[in-house]
mmCIF file of C-alpha atoms and ligand atoms in Angstrom:
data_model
loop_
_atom_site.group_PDB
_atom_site.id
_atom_site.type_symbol
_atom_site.label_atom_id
_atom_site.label_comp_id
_atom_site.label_asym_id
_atom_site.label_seq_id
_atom_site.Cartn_x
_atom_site.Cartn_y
_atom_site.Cartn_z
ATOM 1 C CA UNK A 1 0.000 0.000 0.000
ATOM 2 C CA UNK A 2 1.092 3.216 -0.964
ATOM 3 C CA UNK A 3 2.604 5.956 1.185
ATOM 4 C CA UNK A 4 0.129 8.974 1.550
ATOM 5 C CA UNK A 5 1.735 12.394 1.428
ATOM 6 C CA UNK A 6 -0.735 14.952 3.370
ATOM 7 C CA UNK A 7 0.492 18.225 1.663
ATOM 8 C CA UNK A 8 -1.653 19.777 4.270
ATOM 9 C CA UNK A 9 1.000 18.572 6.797
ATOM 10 C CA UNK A 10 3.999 20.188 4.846
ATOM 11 C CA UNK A 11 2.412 23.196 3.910
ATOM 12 C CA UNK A 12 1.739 23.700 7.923
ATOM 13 C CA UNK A 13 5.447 22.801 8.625
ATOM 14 C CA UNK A 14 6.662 24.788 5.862
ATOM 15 C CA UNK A 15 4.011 27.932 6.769
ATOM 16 C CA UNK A 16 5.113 27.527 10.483
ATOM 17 C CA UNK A 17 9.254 28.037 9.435
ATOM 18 C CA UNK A 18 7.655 30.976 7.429
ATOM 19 C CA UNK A 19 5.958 32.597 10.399
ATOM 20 C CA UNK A 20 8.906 32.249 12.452
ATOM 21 C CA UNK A 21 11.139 34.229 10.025
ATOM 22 C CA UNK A 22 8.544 37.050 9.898
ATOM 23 C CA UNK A 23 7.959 37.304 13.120
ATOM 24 C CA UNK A 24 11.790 37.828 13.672
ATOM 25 C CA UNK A 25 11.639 40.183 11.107
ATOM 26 C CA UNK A 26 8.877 41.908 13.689
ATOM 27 C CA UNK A 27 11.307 41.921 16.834
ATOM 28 C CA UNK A 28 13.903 43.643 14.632
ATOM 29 C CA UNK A 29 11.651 46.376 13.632
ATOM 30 C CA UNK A 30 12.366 45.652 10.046
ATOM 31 C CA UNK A 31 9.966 46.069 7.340
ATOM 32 C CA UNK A 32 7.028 43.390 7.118
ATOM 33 C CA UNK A 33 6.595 41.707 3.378
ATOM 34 C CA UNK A 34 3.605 42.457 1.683
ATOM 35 C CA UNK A 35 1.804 40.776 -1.348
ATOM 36 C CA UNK A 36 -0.356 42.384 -3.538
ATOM 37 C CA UNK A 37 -3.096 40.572 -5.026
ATOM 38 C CA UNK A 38 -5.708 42.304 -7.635
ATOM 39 C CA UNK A 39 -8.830 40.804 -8.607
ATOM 40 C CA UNK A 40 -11.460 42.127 -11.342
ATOM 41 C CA UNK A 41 -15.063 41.314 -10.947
ATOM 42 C CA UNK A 42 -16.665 38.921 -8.941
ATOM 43 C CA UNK A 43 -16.121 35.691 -10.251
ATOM 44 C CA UNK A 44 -16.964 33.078 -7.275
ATOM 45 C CA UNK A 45 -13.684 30.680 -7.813
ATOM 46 C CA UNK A 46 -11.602 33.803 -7.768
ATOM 47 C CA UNK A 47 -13.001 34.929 -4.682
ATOM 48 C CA UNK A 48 -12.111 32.179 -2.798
ATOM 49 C CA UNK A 49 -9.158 31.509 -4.095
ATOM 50 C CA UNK A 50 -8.322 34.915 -3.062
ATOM 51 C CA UNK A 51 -9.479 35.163 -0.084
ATOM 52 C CA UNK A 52 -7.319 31.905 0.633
ATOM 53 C CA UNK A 53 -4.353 33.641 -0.336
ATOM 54 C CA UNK A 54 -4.946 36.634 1.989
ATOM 55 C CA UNK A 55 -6.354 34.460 4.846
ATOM 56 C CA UNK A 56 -2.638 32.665 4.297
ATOM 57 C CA UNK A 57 -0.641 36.158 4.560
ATOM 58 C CA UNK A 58 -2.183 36.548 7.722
ATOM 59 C CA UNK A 59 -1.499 33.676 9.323
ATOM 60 C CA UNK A 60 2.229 33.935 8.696
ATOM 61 C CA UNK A 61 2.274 37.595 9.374
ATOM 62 C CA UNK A 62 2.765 39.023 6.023
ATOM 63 C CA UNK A 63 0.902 42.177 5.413
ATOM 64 C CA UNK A 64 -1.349 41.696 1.701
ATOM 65 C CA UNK A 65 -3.063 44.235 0.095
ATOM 66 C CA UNK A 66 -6.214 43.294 -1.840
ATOM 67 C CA UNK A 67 -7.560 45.297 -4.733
ATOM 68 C CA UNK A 68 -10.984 44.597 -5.832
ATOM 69 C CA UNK A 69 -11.509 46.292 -9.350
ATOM 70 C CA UNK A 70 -15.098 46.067 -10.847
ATOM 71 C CA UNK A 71 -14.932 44.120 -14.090
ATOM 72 C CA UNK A 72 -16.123 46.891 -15.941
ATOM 73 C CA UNK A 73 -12.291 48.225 -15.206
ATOM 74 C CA UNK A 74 -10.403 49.405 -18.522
ATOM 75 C CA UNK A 75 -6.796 47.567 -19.877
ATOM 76 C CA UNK A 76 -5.083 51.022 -19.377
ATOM 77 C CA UNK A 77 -6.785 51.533 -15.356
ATOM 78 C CA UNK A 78 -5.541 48.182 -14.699
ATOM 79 C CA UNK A 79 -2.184 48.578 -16.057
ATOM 80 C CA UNK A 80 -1.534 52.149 -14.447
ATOM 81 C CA UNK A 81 -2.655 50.041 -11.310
ATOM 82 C CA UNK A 82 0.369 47.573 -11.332
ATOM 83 C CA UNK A 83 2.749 50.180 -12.421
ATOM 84 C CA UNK A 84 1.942 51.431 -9.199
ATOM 85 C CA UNK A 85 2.418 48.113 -7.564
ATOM 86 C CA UNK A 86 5.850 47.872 -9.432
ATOM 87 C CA UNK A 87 6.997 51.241 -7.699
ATOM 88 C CA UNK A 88 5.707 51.231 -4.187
ATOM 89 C CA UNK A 89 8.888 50.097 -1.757
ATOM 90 C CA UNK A 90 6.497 48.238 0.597
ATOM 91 C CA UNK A 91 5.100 45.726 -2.023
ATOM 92 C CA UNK A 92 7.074 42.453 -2.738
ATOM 93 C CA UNK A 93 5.052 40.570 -4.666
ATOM 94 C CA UNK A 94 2.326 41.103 -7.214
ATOM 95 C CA UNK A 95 -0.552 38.565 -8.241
ATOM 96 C CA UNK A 96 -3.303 39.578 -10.713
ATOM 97 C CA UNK A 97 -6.030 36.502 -10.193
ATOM 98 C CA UNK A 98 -6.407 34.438 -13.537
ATOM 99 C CA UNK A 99 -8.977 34.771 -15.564
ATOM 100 C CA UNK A 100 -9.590 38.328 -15.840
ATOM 101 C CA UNK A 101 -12.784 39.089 -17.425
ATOM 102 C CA UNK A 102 -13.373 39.146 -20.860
ATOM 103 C CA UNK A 103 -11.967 42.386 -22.817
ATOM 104 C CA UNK A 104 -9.039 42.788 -20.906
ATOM 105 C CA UNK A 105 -5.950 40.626 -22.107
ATOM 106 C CA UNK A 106 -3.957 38.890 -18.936
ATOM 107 C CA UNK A 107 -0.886 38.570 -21.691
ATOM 108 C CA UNK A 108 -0.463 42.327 -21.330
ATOM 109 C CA UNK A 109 -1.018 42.258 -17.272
ATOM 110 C CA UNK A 110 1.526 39.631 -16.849
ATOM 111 C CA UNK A 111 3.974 41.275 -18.490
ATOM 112 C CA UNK A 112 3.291 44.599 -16.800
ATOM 113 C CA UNK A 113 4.090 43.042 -13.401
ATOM 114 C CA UNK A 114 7.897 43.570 -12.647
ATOM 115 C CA UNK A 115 9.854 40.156 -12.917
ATOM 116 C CA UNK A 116 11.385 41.085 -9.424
ATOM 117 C CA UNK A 117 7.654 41.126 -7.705
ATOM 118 C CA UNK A 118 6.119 38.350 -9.981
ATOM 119 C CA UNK A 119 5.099 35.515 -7.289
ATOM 120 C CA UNK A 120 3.339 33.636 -9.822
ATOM 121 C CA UNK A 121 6.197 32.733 -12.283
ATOM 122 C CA UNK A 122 4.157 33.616 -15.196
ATOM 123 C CA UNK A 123 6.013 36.697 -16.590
ATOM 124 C CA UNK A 124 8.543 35.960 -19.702
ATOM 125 C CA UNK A 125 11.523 36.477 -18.214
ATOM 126 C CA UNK A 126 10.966 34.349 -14.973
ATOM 127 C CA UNK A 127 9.681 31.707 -17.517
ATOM 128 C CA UNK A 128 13.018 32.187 -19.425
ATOM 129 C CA UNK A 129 15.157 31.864 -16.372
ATOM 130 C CA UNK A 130 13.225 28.433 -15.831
ATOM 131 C CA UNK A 131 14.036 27.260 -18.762
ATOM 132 C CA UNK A 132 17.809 28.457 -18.406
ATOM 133 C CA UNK A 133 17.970 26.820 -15.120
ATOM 134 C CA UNK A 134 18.871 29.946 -13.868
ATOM 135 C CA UNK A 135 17.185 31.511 -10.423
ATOM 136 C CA UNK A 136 13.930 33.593 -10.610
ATOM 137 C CA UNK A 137 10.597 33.056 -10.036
ATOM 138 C CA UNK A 138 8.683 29.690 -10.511
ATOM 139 C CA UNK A 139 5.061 28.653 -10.956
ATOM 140 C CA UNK A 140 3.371 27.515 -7.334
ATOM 141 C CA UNK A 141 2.180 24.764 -8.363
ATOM 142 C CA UNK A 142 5.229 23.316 -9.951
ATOM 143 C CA UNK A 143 6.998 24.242 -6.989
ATOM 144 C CA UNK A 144 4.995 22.590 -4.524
ATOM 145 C CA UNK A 145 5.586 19.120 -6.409
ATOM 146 C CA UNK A 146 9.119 19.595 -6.232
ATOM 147 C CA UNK A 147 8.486 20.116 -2.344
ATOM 148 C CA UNK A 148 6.068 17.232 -2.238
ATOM 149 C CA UNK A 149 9.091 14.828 -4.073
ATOM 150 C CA UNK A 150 11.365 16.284 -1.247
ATOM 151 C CA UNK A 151 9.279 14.995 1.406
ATOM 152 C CA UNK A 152 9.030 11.578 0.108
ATOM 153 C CA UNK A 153 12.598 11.529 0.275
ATOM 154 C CA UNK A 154 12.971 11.002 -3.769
ATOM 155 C CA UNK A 155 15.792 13.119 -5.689
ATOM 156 C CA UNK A 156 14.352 12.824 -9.047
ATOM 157 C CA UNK A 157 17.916 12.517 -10.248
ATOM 158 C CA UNK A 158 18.307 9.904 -13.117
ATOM 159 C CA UNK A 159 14.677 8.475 -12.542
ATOM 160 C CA UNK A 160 12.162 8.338 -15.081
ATOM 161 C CA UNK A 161 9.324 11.246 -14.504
ATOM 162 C CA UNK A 162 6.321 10.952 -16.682
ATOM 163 C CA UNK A 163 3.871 14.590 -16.556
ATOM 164 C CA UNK A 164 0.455 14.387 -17.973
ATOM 165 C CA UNK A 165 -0.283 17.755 -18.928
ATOM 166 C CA UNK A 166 1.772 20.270 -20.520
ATOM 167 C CA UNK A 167 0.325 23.558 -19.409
ATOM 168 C CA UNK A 168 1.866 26.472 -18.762
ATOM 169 C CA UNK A 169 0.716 26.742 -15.676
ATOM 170 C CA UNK A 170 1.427 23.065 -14.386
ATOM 171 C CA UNK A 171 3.023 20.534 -16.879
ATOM 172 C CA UNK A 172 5.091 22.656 -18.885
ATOM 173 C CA UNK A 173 6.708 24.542 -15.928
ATOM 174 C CA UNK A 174 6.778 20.867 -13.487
ATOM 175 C CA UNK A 175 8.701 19.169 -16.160
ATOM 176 C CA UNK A 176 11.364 21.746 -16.969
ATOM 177 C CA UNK A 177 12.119 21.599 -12.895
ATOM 178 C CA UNK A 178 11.984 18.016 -13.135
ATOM 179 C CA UNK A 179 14.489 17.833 -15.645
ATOM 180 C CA UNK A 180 16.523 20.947 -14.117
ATOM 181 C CA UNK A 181 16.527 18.064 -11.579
ATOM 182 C CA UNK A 182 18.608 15.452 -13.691
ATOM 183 C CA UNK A 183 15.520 13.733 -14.253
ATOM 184 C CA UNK A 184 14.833 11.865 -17.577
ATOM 185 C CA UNK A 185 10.953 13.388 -18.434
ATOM 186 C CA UNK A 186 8.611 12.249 -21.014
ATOM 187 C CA UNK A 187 5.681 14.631 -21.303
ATOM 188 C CA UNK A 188 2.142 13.353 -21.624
ATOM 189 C CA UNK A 189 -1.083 15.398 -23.663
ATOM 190 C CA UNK A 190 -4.328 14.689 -25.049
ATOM 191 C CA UNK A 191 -2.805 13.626 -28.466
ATOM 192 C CA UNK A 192 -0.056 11.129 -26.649
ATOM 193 C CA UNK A 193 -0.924 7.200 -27.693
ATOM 194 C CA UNK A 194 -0.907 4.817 -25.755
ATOM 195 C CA UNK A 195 -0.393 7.195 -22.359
ATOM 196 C CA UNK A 196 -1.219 4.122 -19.683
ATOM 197 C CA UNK A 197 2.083 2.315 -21.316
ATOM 198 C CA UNK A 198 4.362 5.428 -20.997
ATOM 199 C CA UNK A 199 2.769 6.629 -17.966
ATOM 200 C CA UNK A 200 3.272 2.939 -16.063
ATOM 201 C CA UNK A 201 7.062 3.434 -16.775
ATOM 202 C CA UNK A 202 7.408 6.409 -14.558
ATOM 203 C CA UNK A 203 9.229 6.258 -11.378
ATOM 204 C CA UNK A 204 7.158 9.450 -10.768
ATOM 205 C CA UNK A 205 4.098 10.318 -12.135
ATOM 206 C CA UNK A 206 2.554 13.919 -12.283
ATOM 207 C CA UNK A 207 -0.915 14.118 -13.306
ATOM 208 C CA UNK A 208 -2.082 17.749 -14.359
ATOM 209 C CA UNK A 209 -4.770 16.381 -16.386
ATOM 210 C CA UNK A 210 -7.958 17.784 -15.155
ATOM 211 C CA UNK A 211 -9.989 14.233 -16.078
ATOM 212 C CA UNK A 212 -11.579 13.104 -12.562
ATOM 213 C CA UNK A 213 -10.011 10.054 -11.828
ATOM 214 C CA UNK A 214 -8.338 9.037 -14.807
ATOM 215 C CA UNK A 215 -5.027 7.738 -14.161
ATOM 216 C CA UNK A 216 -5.536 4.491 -12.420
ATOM 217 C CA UNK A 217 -3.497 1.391 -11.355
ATOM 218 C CA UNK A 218 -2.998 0.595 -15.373
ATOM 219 C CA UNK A 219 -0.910 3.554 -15.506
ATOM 220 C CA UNK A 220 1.408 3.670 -12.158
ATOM 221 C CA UNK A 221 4.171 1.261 -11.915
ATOM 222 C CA UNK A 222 4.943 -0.599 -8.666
ATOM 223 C CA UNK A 223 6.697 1.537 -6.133
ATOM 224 C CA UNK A 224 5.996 4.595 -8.220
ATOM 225 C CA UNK A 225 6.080 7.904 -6.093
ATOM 226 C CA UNK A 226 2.362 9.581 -7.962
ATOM 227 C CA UNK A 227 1.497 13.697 -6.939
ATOM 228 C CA UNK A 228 -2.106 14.426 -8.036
ATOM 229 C CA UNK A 229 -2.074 18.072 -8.874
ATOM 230 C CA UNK A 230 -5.962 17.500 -10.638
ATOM 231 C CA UNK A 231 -8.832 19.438 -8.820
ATOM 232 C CA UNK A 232 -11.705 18.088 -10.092
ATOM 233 C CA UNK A 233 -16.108 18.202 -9.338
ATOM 234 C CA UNK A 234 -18.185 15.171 -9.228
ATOM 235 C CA UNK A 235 -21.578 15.378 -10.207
ATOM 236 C CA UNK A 236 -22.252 15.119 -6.488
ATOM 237 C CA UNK A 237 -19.889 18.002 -5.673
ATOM 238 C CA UNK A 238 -16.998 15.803 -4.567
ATOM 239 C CA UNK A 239 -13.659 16.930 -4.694
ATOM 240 C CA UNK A 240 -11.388 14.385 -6.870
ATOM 241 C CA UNK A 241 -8.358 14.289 -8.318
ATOM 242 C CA UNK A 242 -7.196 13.131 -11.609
ATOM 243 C CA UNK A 243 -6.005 10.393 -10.000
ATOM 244 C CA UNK A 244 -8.092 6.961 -8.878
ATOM 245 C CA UNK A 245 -6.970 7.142 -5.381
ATOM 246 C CA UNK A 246 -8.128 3.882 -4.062
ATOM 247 C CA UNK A 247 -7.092 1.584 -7.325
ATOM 248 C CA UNK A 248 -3.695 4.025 -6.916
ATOM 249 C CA UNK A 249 -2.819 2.840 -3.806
ATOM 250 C CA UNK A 250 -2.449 -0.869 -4.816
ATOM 251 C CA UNK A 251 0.491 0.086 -6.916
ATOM 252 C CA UNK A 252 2.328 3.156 -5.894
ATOM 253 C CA UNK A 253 5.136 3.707 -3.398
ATOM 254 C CA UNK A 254 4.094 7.415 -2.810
ATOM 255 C CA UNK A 255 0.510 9.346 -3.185
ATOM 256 C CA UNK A 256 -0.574 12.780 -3.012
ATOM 257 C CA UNK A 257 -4.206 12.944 -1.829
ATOM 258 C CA UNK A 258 -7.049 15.091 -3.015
ATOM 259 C CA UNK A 259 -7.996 17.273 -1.183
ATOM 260 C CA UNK A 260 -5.020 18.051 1.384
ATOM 261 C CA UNK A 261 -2.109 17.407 -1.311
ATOM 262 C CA UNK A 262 -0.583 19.225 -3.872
ATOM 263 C CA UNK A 263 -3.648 22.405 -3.383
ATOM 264 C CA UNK A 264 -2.261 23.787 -0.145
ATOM 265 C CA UNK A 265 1.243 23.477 -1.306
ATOM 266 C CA UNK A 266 0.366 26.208 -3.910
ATOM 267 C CA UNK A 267 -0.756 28.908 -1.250
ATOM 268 C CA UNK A 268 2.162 27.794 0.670
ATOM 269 C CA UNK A 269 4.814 28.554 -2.203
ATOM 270 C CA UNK A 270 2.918 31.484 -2.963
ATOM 271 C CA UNK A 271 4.250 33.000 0.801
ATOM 272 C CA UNK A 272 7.759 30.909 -0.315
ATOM 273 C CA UNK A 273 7.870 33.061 -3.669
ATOM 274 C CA UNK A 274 6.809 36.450 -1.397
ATOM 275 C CA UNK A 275 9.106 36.051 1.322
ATOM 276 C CA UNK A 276 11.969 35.500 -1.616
ATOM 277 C CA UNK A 277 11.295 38.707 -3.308
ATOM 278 C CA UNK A 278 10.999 40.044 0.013
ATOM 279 C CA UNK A 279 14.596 39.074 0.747
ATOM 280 C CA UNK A 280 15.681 39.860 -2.579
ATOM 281 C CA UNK A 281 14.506 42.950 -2.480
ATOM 282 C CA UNK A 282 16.211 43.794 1.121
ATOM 283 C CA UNK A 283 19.683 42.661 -0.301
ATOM 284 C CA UNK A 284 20.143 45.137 -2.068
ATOM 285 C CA UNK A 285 19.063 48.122 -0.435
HETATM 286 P P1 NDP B 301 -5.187 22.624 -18.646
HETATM 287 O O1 NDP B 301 -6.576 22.306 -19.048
HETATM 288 O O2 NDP B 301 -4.582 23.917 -19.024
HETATM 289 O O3 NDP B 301 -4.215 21.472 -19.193
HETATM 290 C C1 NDP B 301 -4.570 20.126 -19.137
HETATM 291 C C2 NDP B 301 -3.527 19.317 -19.824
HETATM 292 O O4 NDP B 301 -3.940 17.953 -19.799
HETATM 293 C C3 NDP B 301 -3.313 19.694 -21.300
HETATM 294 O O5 NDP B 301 -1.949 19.703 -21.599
HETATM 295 C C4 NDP B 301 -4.053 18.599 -22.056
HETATM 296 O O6 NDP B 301 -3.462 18.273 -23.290
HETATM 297 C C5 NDP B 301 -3.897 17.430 -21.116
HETATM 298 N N1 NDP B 301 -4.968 16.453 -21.287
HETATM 299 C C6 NDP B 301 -6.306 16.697 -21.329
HETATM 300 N N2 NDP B 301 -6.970 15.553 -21.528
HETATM 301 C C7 NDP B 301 -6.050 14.577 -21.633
HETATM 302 C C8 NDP B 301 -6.113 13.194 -21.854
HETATM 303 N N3 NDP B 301 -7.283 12.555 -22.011
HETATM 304 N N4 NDP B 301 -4.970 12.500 -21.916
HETATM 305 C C9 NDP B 301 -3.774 13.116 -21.747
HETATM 306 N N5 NDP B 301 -3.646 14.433 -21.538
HETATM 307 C C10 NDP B 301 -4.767 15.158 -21.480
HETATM 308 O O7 NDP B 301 -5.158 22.425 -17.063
HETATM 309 P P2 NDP B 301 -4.078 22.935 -15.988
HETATM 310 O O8 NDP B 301 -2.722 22.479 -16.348
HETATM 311 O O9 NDP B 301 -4.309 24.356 -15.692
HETATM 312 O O10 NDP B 301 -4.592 22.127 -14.706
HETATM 313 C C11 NDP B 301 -4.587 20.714 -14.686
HETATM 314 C C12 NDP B 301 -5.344 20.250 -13.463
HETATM 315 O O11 NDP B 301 -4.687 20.736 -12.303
HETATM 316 C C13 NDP B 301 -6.779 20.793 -13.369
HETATM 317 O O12 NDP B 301 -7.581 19.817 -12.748
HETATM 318 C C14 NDP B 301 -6.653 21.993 -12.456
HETATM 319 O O13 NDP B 301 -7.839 22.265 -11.758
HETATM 320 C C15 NDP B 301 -5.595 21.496 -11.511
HETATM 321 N N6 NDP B 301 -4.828 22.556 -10.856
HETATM 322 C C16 NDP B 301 -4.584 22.405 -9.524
HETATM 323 C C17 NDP B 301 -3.860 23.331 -8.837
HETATM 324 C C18 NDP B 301 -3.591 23.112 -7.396
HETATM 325 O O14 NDP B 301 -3.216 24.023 -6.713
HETATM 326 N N7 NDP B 301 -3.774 21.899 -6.895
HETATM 327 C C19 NDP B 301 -3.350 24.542 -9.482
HETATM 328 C C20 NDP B 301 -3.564 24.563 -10.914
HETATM 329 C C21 NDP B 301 -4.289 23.607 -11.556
HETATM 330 P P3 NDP B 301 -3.413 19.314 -24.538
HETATM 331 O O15 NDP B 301 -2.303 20.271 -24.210
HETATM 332 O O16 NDP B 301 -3.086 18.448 -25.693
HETATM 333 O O17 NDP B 301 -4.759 19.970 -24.591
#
């Protein structure tokens, strides 16, 4: 039976270290990191996911400043907005929630966002650095994998990774650190044949599918350390992953759960990536 990897557990260990540092930061009278995060409209998912992200802040100590724009808000507002962001000493990072609203174009906002406050990983020249193994900003979600594969003790060095997905928001960005790694990497999409007989050669397996349960025992191969990065609805308002937990477990060495895995990790990096630019950003003043 497989392993199960709560990346609730890490994300708490990891948050706690985080809190710590800040709260240092507090008894020295130094300056207190702050994240920006800007969301247009009112979409309900946003919210939340929002609202997680400041709730998160808080807990570690790190000041965030929301900005609620109506969606109605023009490309040019929104973009005088971050320049803003990109000039005031007290912000570190800078998040603009995904998707905007239709009308405005998130290419443009991503690359507004300077590359030394961009916590999400997604402007150009953090995405070059990734791919240039050089340092800079990296994806959350990506990132938490790699801390999830640290916790199960596996250093994907010369193993075999297999990533379903190749997003650039997940796959794409998890198998360029994978292979930044020294791992061999096959990536997996919707046109890949025969993806249960590539997929069951993995020594890890990273599903970023977004197919409820898809990837089952067929496609994991014994010992196999699997991370689960799909969030995915039932009909009956389940959370699943892409990943058939219970026919997983048979066969892997190592499983990320879902809920409680790889989806906490993300917030967590998130306050990683913040504190970083924080730091960064301290060094050299
Ligand atoms: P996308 O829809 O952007 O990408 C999905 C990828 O899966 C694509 O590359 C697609 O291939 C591939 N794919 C789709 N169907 C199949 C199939 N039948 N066989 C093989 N490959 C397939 O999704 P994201 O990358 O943004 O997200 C993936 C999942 O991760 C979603 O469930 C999302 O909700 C979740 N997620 C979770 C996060 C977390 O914090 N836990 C954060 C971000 C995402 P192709 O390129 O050919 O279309």
């Amino acid at each position: 039976m497989a392993e199960i990897i709560m990346g609730s557990e890490l994300a708490k260990a990891l948050r706690q270290k985080m809190a710590e540092e800040v709260s240092e930061l507090k008894q020295c009278g130094k300056r207190i990191p702050m994240l920006a995060v800007i969301l247009v409209g009112n979409n309900p998912a946003s919210l939340s996911y929002v609202k997680g992200k400041e709730k998160a802040c808080h807990e570690i100590g790190i000041a965030s400043k929301m900005i609620h724009l109506e969606a109605t808000v023009s490309q040019s507002e929104l973009m005088q907005i971050i320049r803003h962001l990109n000039e005031d000493p007290d912000v570190d990072g800078i998040l603009c929630q995904l998707p905007l609203p239709e009308g405005l174009n998130s290419e443009e906002v991503i690359r507004s966002i300077s590359p030394k406050k961009d916590v999400d990983g997604f402007h150009p020249i953090n995405v070059a650095k990734l791919y240039m193994n050089e340092d800079g900003f990296v994806p959350c979600t990506p990132l938490g994998c790699m801390e999830l594969l640290h916790r199960m003790g596996i250093d994907p060095q010369g193993k075999h990774a297999v990533v379903i997905g190749r997003s650039n928001l997940v796959g794409a960005p998890v198998a360029r650190l994978l292979l930044n790694a020294n791992a061999t990497v096959t990536i997996c999409h919707s046109r890949t044949q025969e993806l249960a007989k590539i997929a069951s050669q993995a020594d890890i397996l990273i599903a970023a599918v977004g197919r409820a349960k898809m990837i089952t025992a067929e496609y994991i191969k014994e010992g196999a350390a699997v991370i689960d990065v799909g969030i995915n609805r039932t009909q009956e308002g389940k959370l699943v992953g892409d990943v058939d937990f219970e026919s997983a477990c048979t066969k892997a060495g190592w499983i990320t759960p879902v809920p409680k895995g790889v989806g906490p990790m993300t917030i967590t990096m998130l306050l990683e990536n913040t504190l970083k630019a924080y730091r960064q950003r301290e060094e050299k003043q």
